[in-house]
Amino acid sequence: MTSNPYQPIRAEIKEVIAETPQIKTFVLAPEKEIGFLSGQFMQVTIPGVGEAPFTPSSDPKKNDMIEFTVMKAGQATGRLHELKSGETVGLRGPFGHPYPLDKYHGKDVYIIGGGVGIAPLRALLLALFHELERLNKIELRLGARSPEDLPFKQEMPTWGKREKTNLVVTVDRGDEKWPGKVGVVTEIMLPGDVNPEAAAAIVCGPPIMMKFAVKKLLDLGFSDKDIYLSMEKNMSCGIGKCFHCNLGKHLCCVDGPVFTWEQVKEIPDPW
Amino acid sequence: MSEYFINTKDFNYLVSDLMDKSRVAAPAGEFGRKYWFDVDGDSLGRIDLTGYRTVEPCKAYLFKPTELVARYFDGDTHLSAGPLVLLGARACDLEGINVLDRVFGEGDQDPFYLVSREKTVLIGADCTDCGASCFCSLVGGGPYPTACFDLSLAVVPNGYVVEVGSEKGKKIIDDHRNIFARVLPPAAAAKKENREKVEAKLKRVNQGFSTGELSLLHKLNLENDIWRRLTKDCVECSACNFICPTCSCFLLVDEASSGLNRRHKLWDACLKAGYAKVAGGGNSRPRLFQRLQNRYHCKFDYSFDRLSRYTCVGCGRCIDGCAGNIDMREIFAALDREIKK
Ligand SMILES: Cc1cc2nc3c(=O)[nH]c(=O)nc-3n(C[C@H](O)[C@H](O)[C@H](O)COP(=O)(O)OP(=O)(O)OC[C@H]3O[C@@H](n4cnc5c(N)ncnc54)[C@H](O)[C@@H]3O)c2cc1C
Ligand code: SF4
Ligand code: SF4
């Protein structure tokens, strides 16, 4: 019989990085090495409080430390934000299907992210940087409500400086110091960014943003099967037993959380 | 499979013997209905294998309403279960367990269910009657066990006909070889006659009802107005979830007390508004009609993608338990008309 899938392993918080007023990155040292692939998620235990699912934001190739970039959204995330380095959390996982990186080989990779949705995309991007030679190019289109709401402020500009990689960032509301674009992320998705005939689009962000990004991608000529989405559903067990995350016939935790638009488009309002 | 006869006196001896080694639970009548109870030396005579299913399913013996599943971080939770005999499970109960076996045993496994299940002997029983809400016959079942049992009993004059369904069951026979006899023609005939009688009654009770084209439920647009109409009497009590032998949703809930953190697995209900809520107010099924609809899809549509079968076993418990008096079979009829439109 399998080991206990509900038992978390211990992980020490090594560092807490304040990304934005609402988002922090937690650098964790798990007691056992955890191998994950970008797009997979883990259940993070806040001791005595409960669990919440997060997709690691760190480089999947780095095994001794694992990072989660978390927005304060409610009870569990609120308590997590109060924890300091040296304190302990628990981890279960990784769970679910990762991004199918091999399907992106030879193609333009169009990455669309909003707010804390940029966190999982960072892990994807760091994974893709290891295999840049196999990609045609990476086009990053990222957005947040305001300049101060952008996570990874130091690191993000360096992404655009990598070879074969272009970065455009937008904010809903700029300020006097903001040099970049102002507007929602769909406004910086333009014809000619990528060749939709030989591209994969990956979208992660708030439901409303994903909805409009998919619409835009379809307008740009993407086919349903080339649009990859990270779906957020209520999750408890992570192993396809508790059924909380059902999305039509799919269980988000084991069949996802990465789905193609083709898989979920029949579901009315899948967001 | 082999069949034996056991007389009533020897049957009582067999149960006492099983009780020496195991917890034994069986149905007993109370206020005109039957409920599961823990049999002890004094209550042996209360076991009643006539009639049809109990009010509550026996799933709670295997999939506990609340169960400690982790203590952290001081080592693992000890996985253990005592031996248990479920005596007198109906065909629908056994089918329900079959669904749970697959949900918890296929893919990633839930060791808490499996360890209890492993230690459990399932002794089925033919129904000698059916209830007004019984509709096993509409979902591919019938009033007598055909699978998923270790032993199965049919009440006949002066005793029981016992059918062997597994190695576990065969071992019980082998251990008590001297009390099992050959089945004589009158006992075999009584068994057959009872089966035919209950099948005929089930047919009468369910006259005019059918699951029709229910397996084509996915063809029906989820936005179809019919769902709003069908849901108008639902009061979101979730009785249908909790009383269902195949509903297996749960929630992991953590608590801290005296420096120790514990994680419990609790039964949950998909009819509850908070079931699919996510942070920031999002909810896949904010409206009650969407949640009731999801329950039908779960049992009659998504179940085919997951397990290639209906996961409703037709026990009718959710009909009896419904505070809004919703009869599933009437919903089938309405859905069927809509699907065929
Ligand atoms: C696959 C996946 C990946 C994700 N990745 C990230 C990420 O990288 N970064 C990020 O910031 N977010 C991520 N999220 C979202 C994150 O999981 C949620 O923001 C988080 O779960 C919110 O938890 P909360 O308790 O703070 O919020 P709340 O709003 O308090 O609760 C959220 C859910 O938990 C339920 N709940 C809360 N308390 C209880 C209770 N006591 N009993 C029963 N139910 C309760 C609520 O009903 C609600 O369904 C991801 C989600 C998924 C599904
Ligand atoms: S859905 Fe109703 S009739 Fe079907 S198995 Fe569950 S309780 Fe029984
Ligand atoms: S639904 Fe069928 S098997 Fe279950 S109690 Fe009724 S008649 Fe017996």
XYZ file of C-alpha atoms and ligand atoms in Angstrom:
681
model
C 0.000 0.000 0.000
C 1.154 3.547 -0.703
C 2.480 5.848 1.969
C 0.169 8.390 3.551
C -0.666 10.978 0.881
C -2.113 13.385 3.464
C 1.069 13.622 5.524
C 3.038 16.822 4.903
C 6.796 16.915 5.084
C 8.514 19.649 7.017
C 10.096 22.640 5.288
C 11.925 25.527 6.899
C 11.327 29.051 5.724
C 14.772 30.357 4.772
C 13.779 33.745 3.509
C 10.692 35.858 2.990
C 10.815 38.368 0.163
C 8.181 41.089 0.022
C 7.358 41.370 -3.669
C 4.401 43.747 -3.459
C 2.153 44.933 -0.627
C 0.043 41.786 -1.176
C 2.577 39.247 -2.494
C 5.490 37.558 -0.752
C 7.929 34.930 -1.952
C 8.776 32.209 0.547
C 12.069 30.424 0.041
C 11.760 26.993 1.609
C 14.234 24.275 2.470
C 12.300 21.002 2.542
C 13.581 18.217 4.781
C 13.646 15.954 1.721
C 14.434 17.037 -1.817
C 11.373 17.655 -3.924
C 11.488 17.302 -7.658
C 8.741 19.169 -9.461
C 8.057 20.195 -13.031
C 6.827 23.651 -13.959
C 3.060 23.865 -13.839
C 2.681 21.239 -11.130
C 1.449 22.436 -7.771
C 1.972 21.583 -4.134
C -0.165 21.799 -1.029
C 1.492 24.086 1.493
C 0.531 23.450 5.110
C 0.362 26.372 7.481
C 0.705 24.379 10.701
C -2.524 24.072 12.618
C -4.361 26.279 10.120
C -4.678 24.262 6.952
C -3.425 23.909 3.433
C -3.562 25.911 0.243
C -2.377 24.936 -3.230
C 0.434 26.885 -4.881
C 2.561 26.400 -7.933
C 6.244 26.777 -7.122
C 7.784 29.873 -8.686
C 11.409 28.716 -8.587
C 13.581 26.940 -11.129
C 12.429 23.298 -11.234
C 16.071 22.268 -11.744
C 16.924 23.619 -8.280
C 16.086 20.863 -5.834
C 17.369 21.919 -2.416
C 15.258 25.063 -2.184
C 11.785 25.641 -3.460
C 10.031 28.995 -3.730
C 6.378 29.926 -3.601
C 5.115 33.353 -4.458
C 1.885 33.924 -2.628
C -0.763 36.590 -2.677
C -2.591 37.344 0.558
C -6.122 36.332 -0.336
C -7.833 34.932 2.745
C -7.395 32.815 5.824
C -4.538 30.458 4.965
C -2.579 32.912 2.851
C -3.132 35.602 5.492
C -1.540 33.374 8.142
C 1.250 32.365 5.784
C 2.115 36.018 5.269
C 2.629 36.370 9.038
C 5.304 33.638 9.093
C 8.969 34.609 9.295
C 12.184 32.967 8.240
C 13.148 30.149 10.602
C 9.528 29.044 10.999
C 8.172 25.771 9.658
C 5.558 24.950 7.056
C 4.535 21.621 5.522
C 4.543 20.434 1.927
C 2.689 17.739 0.011
C 3.146 17.017 -3.641
C 4.005 17.825 -6.331
C 0.645 17.115 -7.924
C -0.896 17.285 -11.371
C 0.298 17.614 -14.923
C 3.094 20.035 -15.759
C 3.417 22.205 -18.841
C 4.328 19.870 -21.713
C 7.603 21.600 -22.575
C 8.461 19.188 -25.376
C 5.366 20.384 -27.232
C 6.819 23.899 -27.248
C 10.030 22.878 -28.979
C 10.587 24.555 -32.319
C 7.820 27.040 -31.616
C 7.185 30.592 -30.505
C 6.221 30.513 -26.838
C 3.756 33.248 -25.983
C 3.474 33.694 -22.225
C 0.673 35.839 -20.882
C 0.558 36.510 -17.151
C -1.320 38.719 -14.753
C -0.686 39.591 -11.093
C 0.274 36.659 -8.911
C -0.259 34.439 -11.981
C 3.242 35.536 -12.955
C 4.543 33.298 -10.133
C 3.952 29.915 -11.811
C 5.078 31.452 -15.088
C 8.428 32.327 -13.547
C 9.065 28.615 -12.911
C 8.052 27.881 -16.494
C 10.300 30.609 -17.824
C 13.298 29.444 -15.770
C 12.689 25.930 -17.097
C 12.476 27.215 -20.674
C 15.716 29.176 -20.260
C 17.461 25.809 -19.853
C 16.291 24.787 -23.306
C 16.262 28.062 -25.207
C 18.116 26.474 -28.095
C 15.111 24.257 -28.736
C 12.636 27.129 -28.901
C 12.051 29.561 -31.687
C 11.535 32.467 -29.268
C 9.762 33.537 -26.103
C 7.371 36.482 -26.048
C 6.406 37.540 -22.535
C 3.375 39.741 -21.942
C 2.879 40.504 -18.288
C 0.538 42.789 -16.425
C -0.461 43.987 -12.985
C -2.816 46.542 -11.511
C -0.089 49.094 -10.772
C 3.717 49.265 -10.899
C 3.960 48.425 -7.210
C 1.799 45.303 -7.744
C 4.349 43.719 -10.079
C 6.215 40.794 -8.473
C 9.899 40.020 -9.166
C 10.689 43.724 -9.737
C 14.482 43.246 -9.765
C 14.522 40.068 -11.792
C 11.811 40.726 -14.340
C 13.749 43.223 -16.515
C 16.575 40.666 -16.851
C 14.179 38.195 -18.484
C 13.771 40.454 -21.496
C 17.538 40.642 -21.907
C 17.934 36.923 -22.471
C 18.480 35.853 -26.043
C 15.379 34.973 -28.075
C 13.257 36.560 -25.342
C 11.137 39.696 -25.557
C 9.298 41.206 -22.634
C 6.467 43.703 -22.578
C 4.962 44.747 -19.269
C 1.815 46.755 -18.718
C -0.055 48.105 -15.709
C -3.722 49.015 -15.429
C -2.828 52.283 -13.723
C 0.639 53.812 -14.089
C 2.322 56.483 -11.999
C 4.715 59.314 -12.858
C 7.769 57.008 -12.573
C 6.340 54.186 -14.672
C 8.109 54.137 -18.039
C 6.150 51.254 -19.573
C 2.765 50.581 -21.050
C -0.544 51.358 -19.419
C -3.615 49.223 -20.065
C -4.809 45.664 -19.605
C -2.628 42.810 -20.762
C -4.779 41.976 -23.780
C -3.883 45.407 -25.189
C -0.224 44.396 -25.476
C -1.054 41.175 -27.309
C -0.596 42.201 -30.921
C -0.782 40.517 -34.305
C 2.758 39.697 -35.353
C 4.017 39.034 -31.803
C 4.181 35.353 -32.643
C 3.202 33.101 -35.496
C -0.006 31.427 -34.241
C 0.513 28.610 -36.754
C 3.654 27.526 -34.903
C 3.228 28.805 -31.396
C 2.020 27.791 -27.957
C 0.324 30.310 -25.700
C 0.436 29.911 -21.947
C -1.899 31.948 -19.808
C -1.964 32.334 -16.035
C -3.690 35.003 -14.021
C -6.982 36.063 -12.492
C -10.033 34.360 -14.057
C -11.276 37.499 -15.776
C -7.875 38.093 -17.358
C -7.626 34.478 -18.548
C -11.060 34.728 -20.094
C -10.195 37.819 -22.137
C -6.718 36.555 -22.990
C -8.213 33.376 -24.472
C -10.637 35.434 -26.530
C -7.768 37.555 -27.787
C -5.632 34.521 -28.623
C -8.469 33.011 -30.632
C -8.837 36.353 -32.461
C -5.115 36.291 -33.182
C -5.577 32.927 -34.870
C -4.518 30.457 -32.197
C -6.120 27.066 -32.315
C -7.781 25.682 -29.162
C -5.164 23.019 -28.611
C -2.285 25.499 -28.547
C -3.657 27.553 -25.671
C -2.509 26.325 -22.247
C -4.247 27.494 -19.113
C -3.521 27.039 -15.418
C -6.904 26.545 -13.840
C -7.547 27.506 -10.256
C -10.161 25.430 -8.453
C -10.831 24.656 -4.809
C -8.469 21.829 -3.891
C -8.126 19.679 -0.846
C -6.536 16.261 -1.344
C -4.472 16.915 -4.483
C -4.719 13.263 -5.571
C -8.116 13.035 -7.238
C -10.058 11.622 -4.292
C -11.902 14.506 -2.646
C -13.511 15.805 -5.894
C -13.462 19.456 -4.797
C -11.684 20.642 -7.904
C -13.988 19.120 -10.498
C -14.193 21.088 -13.688
C -16.883 19.300 -15.650
C -15.667 15.753 -16.117
C -12.092 16.723 -15.267
C -10.483 16.811 -11.876
C -8.240 19.842 -11.896
C -5.679 18.297 -9.503
C -4.938 15.152 -11.507
C -6.113 15.998 -15.033
C -4.749 19.562 -14.733
C -4.039 22.076 -13.378
C -2.656 22.783 -16.852
C -5.400 22.345 -19.446
C -5.616 23.279 -23.074
C -8.526 25.439 -24.113
C -9.633 22.516 -26.247
C -10.146 20.433 -23.070
C -12.266 22.965 -21.215
C -13.989 25.092 -23.827
C -17.211 23.062 -23.717
C -17.695 23.818 -20.044
C -19.896 26.880 -19.622
C -17.949 29.524 -17.746
C -15.046 27.235 -16.780
C -13.403 30.103 -14.885
C -19.544 -20.146 -7.576
C -20.270 -22.770 -4.970
C -23.396 -22.707 -2.812
C -24.172 -24.182 0.579
C -27.067 -24.421 2.997
C -26.771 -23.421 6.640
C -29.609 -23.818 9.148
C -30.693 -21.022 11.466
C -29.106 -22.477 14.597
C -25.756 -23.057 12.924
C -25.953 -19.617 11.370
C -26.208 -18.091 14.853
C -23.228 -20.175 15.865
C -21.306 -18.928 12.824
C -22.073 -15.301 13.665
C -20.974 -15.804 17.294
C -17.794 -17.341 16.041
C -17.163 -14.424 13.665
C -17.854 -12.099 16.605
C -15.044 -13.671 18.585
C -12.563 -12.492 16.003
C -14.206 -9.430 14.467
C -16.526 -6.572 14.995
C -19.782 -7.647 13.327
C -22.374 -5.162 12.090
C -25.765 -6.135 10.696
C -29.212 -4.671 10.050
C -31.896 -4.684 12.718
C -35.435 -3.386 12.601
C -36.603 -0.391 14.573
C -39.797 1.651 14.091
C -40.543 -0.264 10.939
C -37.204 0.512 9.283
C -33.817 -1.078 9.425
C -30.553 0.356 10.682
C -27.006 -0.995 10.961
C -25.977 -1.945 14.485
C -23.018 -3.565 16.209
C -23.952 -7.102 17.098
C -22.945 -8.442 20.499
C -23.709 -11.643 22.376
C -27.025 -10.310 23.693
C -28.279 -8.855 20.444
C -27.658 -11.738 18.090
C -31.400 -12.290 17.856
C -31.974 -8.752 16.581
C -30.225 -9.410 13.275
C -32.879 -9.189 10.595
C -31.939 -10.124 7.063
C -35.434 -9.873 5.626
C -36.788 -6.876 3.749
C -34.594 -4.391 1.918
C -31.757 -1.974 2.656
C -31.152 -0.069 5.869
C -31.978 3.632 6.217
C -28.285 4.579 6.207
C -25.652 3.071 3.933
C -22.777 1.094 5.403
C -20.160 3.383 3.834
C -19.387 4.980 7.217
C -17.744 1.748 8.356
C -15.158 2.051 5.613
C -15.101 5.732 4.722
C -15.401 7.363 8.119
C -17.411 10.586 8.561
C -14.335 11.960 10.292
C -10.921 10.374 10.466
C -7.533 11.475 11.703
C -5.220 11.235 8.693
C -2.088 13.066 9.758
C -0.246 14.322 12.798
C 2.565 16.675 12.031
C 5.407 17.017 12.356
C 6.059 14.117 14.683
C 6.088 11.105 12.429
C 3.294 9.539 10.510
C -0.214 8.580 11.527
C -0.495 4.950 12.373
C -2.573 3.169 9.772
C -4.647 0.450 11.309
C -8.108 -1.018 11.289
C -9.710 -3.835 13.200
C -11.362 -6.781 11.477
C -14.971 -6.117 10.557
C -17.796 -8.186 9.132
C -20.614 -6.349 7.382
C -23.384 -8.897 7.486
C -26.482 -8.397 5.380
C -25.344 -5.788 2.869
C -27.820 -5.489 -0.023
C -26.907 -5.607 -3.679
C -27.026 -1.813 -3.800
C -24.805 -1.537 -0.711
C -22.247 -3.823 -2.324
C -22.337 -1.912 -5.591
C -21.801 1.256 -3.550
C -18.726 -0.282 -1.957
C -17.543 -1.299 -5.395
C -17.678 2.361 -6.430
C -15.778 3.427 -3.303
C -13.188 0.687 -3.887
C -12.512 2.141 -7.297
C -12.544 5.800 -6.259
C -10.139 5.244 -3.366
C -8.140 2.411 -4.892
C -7.519 3.443 -8.495
C -4.861 5.972 -9.424
C -3.367 7.466 -6.284
C -4.618 5.423 -3.374
C -6.233 6.455 -0.129
C -4.610 4.075 2.355
C -7.095 4.911 5.114
C -10.014 3.530 3.145
C -8.005 0.631 1.787
C -6.757 -0.533 5.151
C -10.320 -0.642 6.543
C -11.565 -2.318 3.402
C -8.844 -4.949 3.508
C -9.913 -5.933 7.007
C -13.580 -6.157 6.060
C -15.574 -9.237 5.152
C -18.650 -8.431 3.085
C -21.585 -10.748 3.550
C -24.412 -9.836 1.230
C -28.086 -10.706 1.415
C -30.894 -11.027 -1.111
C -33.693 -8.517 -0.637
C -36.947 -10.200 0.322
C -38.896 -7.042 -0.416
C -38.215 -3.659 -1.949
C -39.029 -0.158 -0.773
C -41.106 2.458 -2.578
C -37.957 4.384 -3.481
C -35.797 1.411 -4.535
C -34.728 1.613 -8.169
C -31.601 -0.568 -8.430
C -33.204 -2.185 -11.462
C -33.112 1.135 -13.361
C -29.340 1.496 -13.083
C -28.258 -1.963 -14.088
C -28.646 -3.622 -10.694
C -31.158 -5.936 -9.106
C -32.374 -7.030 -5.672
C -29.725 -9.668 -5.051
C -25.926 -9.510 -4.931
C -24.059 -10.578 -8.044
C -20.621 -9.129 -7.279
C -18.396 -7.508 -4.679
C -19.189 -9.921 -1.822
C -17.217 -12.523 0.071
C -20.314 -14.496 0.978
C -23.932 -13.817 0.162
C -27.043 -15.082 1.880
C -30.554 -15.835 0.740
C -33.159 -16.294 3.450
C -35.010 -19.615 2.878
C -37.197 -21.699 5.207
C -35.206 -22.862 8.269
C -31.953 -21.250 7.189
C -29.939 -19.609 4.452
C -28.475 -20.451 1.090
C -24.894 -19.169 1.093
C -23.035 -18.257 -2.060
C -19.252 -17.918 -2.064
C -17.873 -14.858 -3.847
C -14.184 -14.722 -2.983
C -11.221 -16.445 -1.383
C -11.975 -14.612 1.861
C -15.479 -16.077 1.797
C -14.232 -19.522 0.906
C -11.956 -19.456 3.923
C -14.922 -18.859 6.228
C -16.657 -21.890 4.739
C -13.495 -23.992 4.996
C -13.030 -22.989 8.643
C -16.589 -24.113 9.442
C -16.929 -26.971 7.006
C -19.101 -29.083 9.325
C -22.003 -26.596 9.502
C -22.400 -26.100 5.768
C -24.491 -28.592 3.832
C -25.470 -29.202 0.251
C -28.323 -27.019 -1.062
C -31.448 -29.163 -1.469
C -33.933 -28.445 -4.256
C -36.613 -26.870 -1.994
C -34.115 -24.319 -0.642
C -32.846 -23.564 -4.153
C -36.418 -23.153 -5.329
C -37.285 -20.839 -2.411
C -34.303 -18.647 -3.240
C -35.258 -18.434 -6.891
C -38.894 -17.751 -6.127
C -38.020 -14.903 -3.765
C -35.737 -13.315 -6.344
C -38.448 -13.405 -8.973
C -41.011 -12.014 -6.557
C -38.836 -9.019 -5.590
C -37.804 -8.382 -9.186
C -41.466 -8.283 -10.145
C -42.273 -5.901 -7.312
C -39.371 -3.627 -8.273
C -40.765 -3.522 -11.767
C -44.196 -2.492 -10.430
C -42.741 0.122 -8.095
C -40.774 1.662 -10.939
C -43.428 1.383 -13.602
C -43.216 4.360 -15.912
C -39.725 5.314 -14.739
C -36.517 4.736 -16.636
C -33.033 6.157 -16.852
C -33.761 6.478 -20.559
C -30.989 8.294 -22.361
C -29.393 9.493 -19.141
C -25.931 8.406 -20.231
C -26.269 11.095 -22.890
C -26.660 13.765 -20.230
C -23.539 15.505 -21.515
C -25.448 16.335 -24.684
C -27.799 18.496 -22.664
C -26.590 22.064 -22.458
C -25.677 22.862 -18.868
C -27.379 26.214 -19.304
C -30.654 24.493 -20.122
C -33.481 26.050 -18.153
C -34.703 22.655 -17.011
C -32.172 22.646 -14.180
C -33.594 25.789 -12.639
C -37.055 24.264 -12.723
C -35.939 20.932 -11.310
C -34.127 22.589 -8.439
C -36.921 24.761 -7.154
C -37.705 22.416 -4.225
C -34.087 21.807 -3.166
C -33.266 23.462 0.161
C -29.525 22.692 0.050
C -29.699 20.446 3.132
C -27.189 18.047 1.522
C -28.992 15.027 2.969
C -28.690 13.415 -0.475
C -24.905 13.688 -0.292
C -24.500 12.340 3.192
C -26.955 9.472 2.851
C -25.624 8.297 -0.506
C -23.541 5.110 -0.468
C -21.348 6.381 -3.293
C -20.902 10.058 -2.446
C -17.311 10.175 -1.307
C -16.306 13.831 -1.287
C -14.250 14.940 1.661
C -12.324 17.894 2.970
C -9.026 17.929 4.838
C -9.269 20.139 7.902
C -6.380 20.974 10.209
C -6.457 21.847 13.891
C -3.856 22.628 16.514
C -4.177 21.576 20.108
C -1.556 21.374 22.832
C 1.306 21.904 20.461
C 0.287 19.138 18.083
C -1.160 19.648 14.640
C -3.732 17.229 13.386
C -5.326 16.763 10.003
C -8.765 15.228 9.688
C -10.591 13.959 6.678
C -14.268 14.961 6.913
C -17.200 14.054 4.714
C -18.153 16.982 2.543
C -21.141 17.741 0.335
C -21.120 19.158 -3.186
C -24.542 20.746 -2.622
C -23.051 23.227 -0.160
C -22.435 26.729 -1.485
C -18.872 26.863 -0.158
C -17.838 23.548 -1.692
C -16.143 24.966 -4.781
C -15.409 28.448 -3.485
C -11.956 29.825 -4.113
C -10.186 32.862 -2.710
C -11.381 36.217 -3.949
C -15.027 35.124 -4.093
C -14.755 32.884 -7.172
C -16.999 29.835 -7.306
C -17.485 27.342 -10.142
C -21.044 26.689 -8.998
C -22.393 29.695 -7.132
C -26.030 28.844 -7.889
C -27.912 26.003 -6.244
C -29.220 24.690 -9.556
C -25.639 24.361 -10.794
C -24.730 22.309 -7.765
C -27.687 19.948 -8.033
C -26.992 19.624 -11.739
C -23.378 18.797 -10.960
C -24.538 15.965 -8.697
C -26.506 14.414 -11.559
C -23.604 14.795 -13.938
C -21.274 13.298 -11.357
C -23.424 10.162 -10.973
C -24.694 9.685 -14.520
C -22.271 11.377 -16.889
C -18.779 12.183 -15.541
C -18.915 8.751 -13.873
C -18.627 7.209 -17.323
C -15.424 9.125 -18.010
C -13.999 8.115 -14.652
C -15.327 4.607 -13.986
C -17.301 3.612 -17.099
C -20.494 3.184 -15.107
C -23.314 4.975 -13.321
C -22.202 5.757 -9.808
C -25.797 5.869 -8.610
C -26.725 2.399 -7.428
C -30.441 3.105 -7.205
C -30.847 2.606 -3.481
C -33.319 5.478 -3.304
C -31.939 6.806 -0.032
C -31.644 10.322 -1.401
C -35.331 10.157 -2.329
C -36.310 9.163 1.217
C -33.944 11.690 2.743
C -34.820 14.685 0.586
C -36.311 17.566 2.584
C -37.775 18.966 -0.617
C -39.382 15.679 -1.649
C -37.426 15.478 -4.880
C -37.728 12.059 -6.500
C -34.730 11.349 -8.670
C -36.806 9.168 -10.941
C -39.074 12.067 -11.837
C -35.983 14.073 -12.684
C -34.804 11.227 -14.937
C -38.056 11.402 -16.813
C -37.844 15.175 -17.252
C -34.206 14.998 -18.347
C -34.938 12.197 -20.740
C -37.652 14.268 -22.438
C -35.244 17.188 -22.702
C -32.389 15.056 -24.082
C -34.687 13.619 -26.742
C -35.957 17.044 -27.832
C -3.177 24.782 -8.824
C -3.196 26.084 -8.093
C -2.051 26.860 -8.048
C -2.043 28.069 -7.356
N -0.895 28.796 -7.329
C -0.852 29.959 -6.631
C 0.348 30.712 -6.537
O 1.387 30.342 -7.069
N 0.317 31.857 -5.829
C -0.822 32.306 -5.195
O -0.792 33.344 -4.532
N -1.968 31.604 -5.281
C -2.018 30.447 -5.973
N -3.185 29.730 -6.017
C -4.366 30.238 -5.317
C -4.297 29.924 -3.843
O -4.359 28.540 -3.666
C -5.441 30.597 -3.090
O -5.261 31.969 -3.131
C -5.485 30.126 -1.668
O -5.963 28.805 -1.607
C -6.358 31.003 -0.838
O -6.483 30.436 0.433
P -6.964 31.267 1.651
O -7.282 30.338 2.752
O -6.013 32.348 1.978
O -8.282 31.971 1.090
P -9.767 31.840 1.596
O -10.572 32.725 0.728
O -9.820 32.101 3.064
O -10.095 30.320 1.319
C -9.986 29.774 0.055
C -10.789 28.501 -0.012
O -10.634 27.703 1.117
C -11.877 27.519 1.744
N -11.690 27.623 3.178
C -11.039 28.559 3.853
N -11.085 28.318 5.154
C -11.803 27.208 5.321
C -12.210 26.442 6.436
N -11.905 26.786 7.687
N -12.941 25.324 6.233
C -13.272 24.964 4.989
N -12.905 25.642 3.892
C -12.185 26.740 4.045
C -12.737 28.589 1.302
O -14.074 28.198 1.303
C -12.241 28.744 -0.075
O -12.775 27.724 -0.819
C -3.215 28.528 -6.715
C -4.354 27.752 -6.755
C -4.365 26.543 -7.432
C -5.612 25.727 -7.454
S -27.754 9.041 -5.776
Fe -29.472 8.487 -4.420
S -30.314 6.610 -5.273
Fe -28.298 6.915 -6.202
S -26.895 5.767 -4.920
Fe -26.898 7.849 -4.112
S -28.493 7.858 -2.516
Fe -28.780 5.985 -3.735
S -32.409 -0.778 -4.235
Fe -32.559 -2.949 -4.883
S -30.872 -3.967 -3.843
Fe -31.167 -2.004 -2.814
S -32.574 -2.472 -1.135
Fe -33.844 -1.823 -2.836
S -34.397 -3.734 -3.875
Fe -32.670 -4.199 -2.548
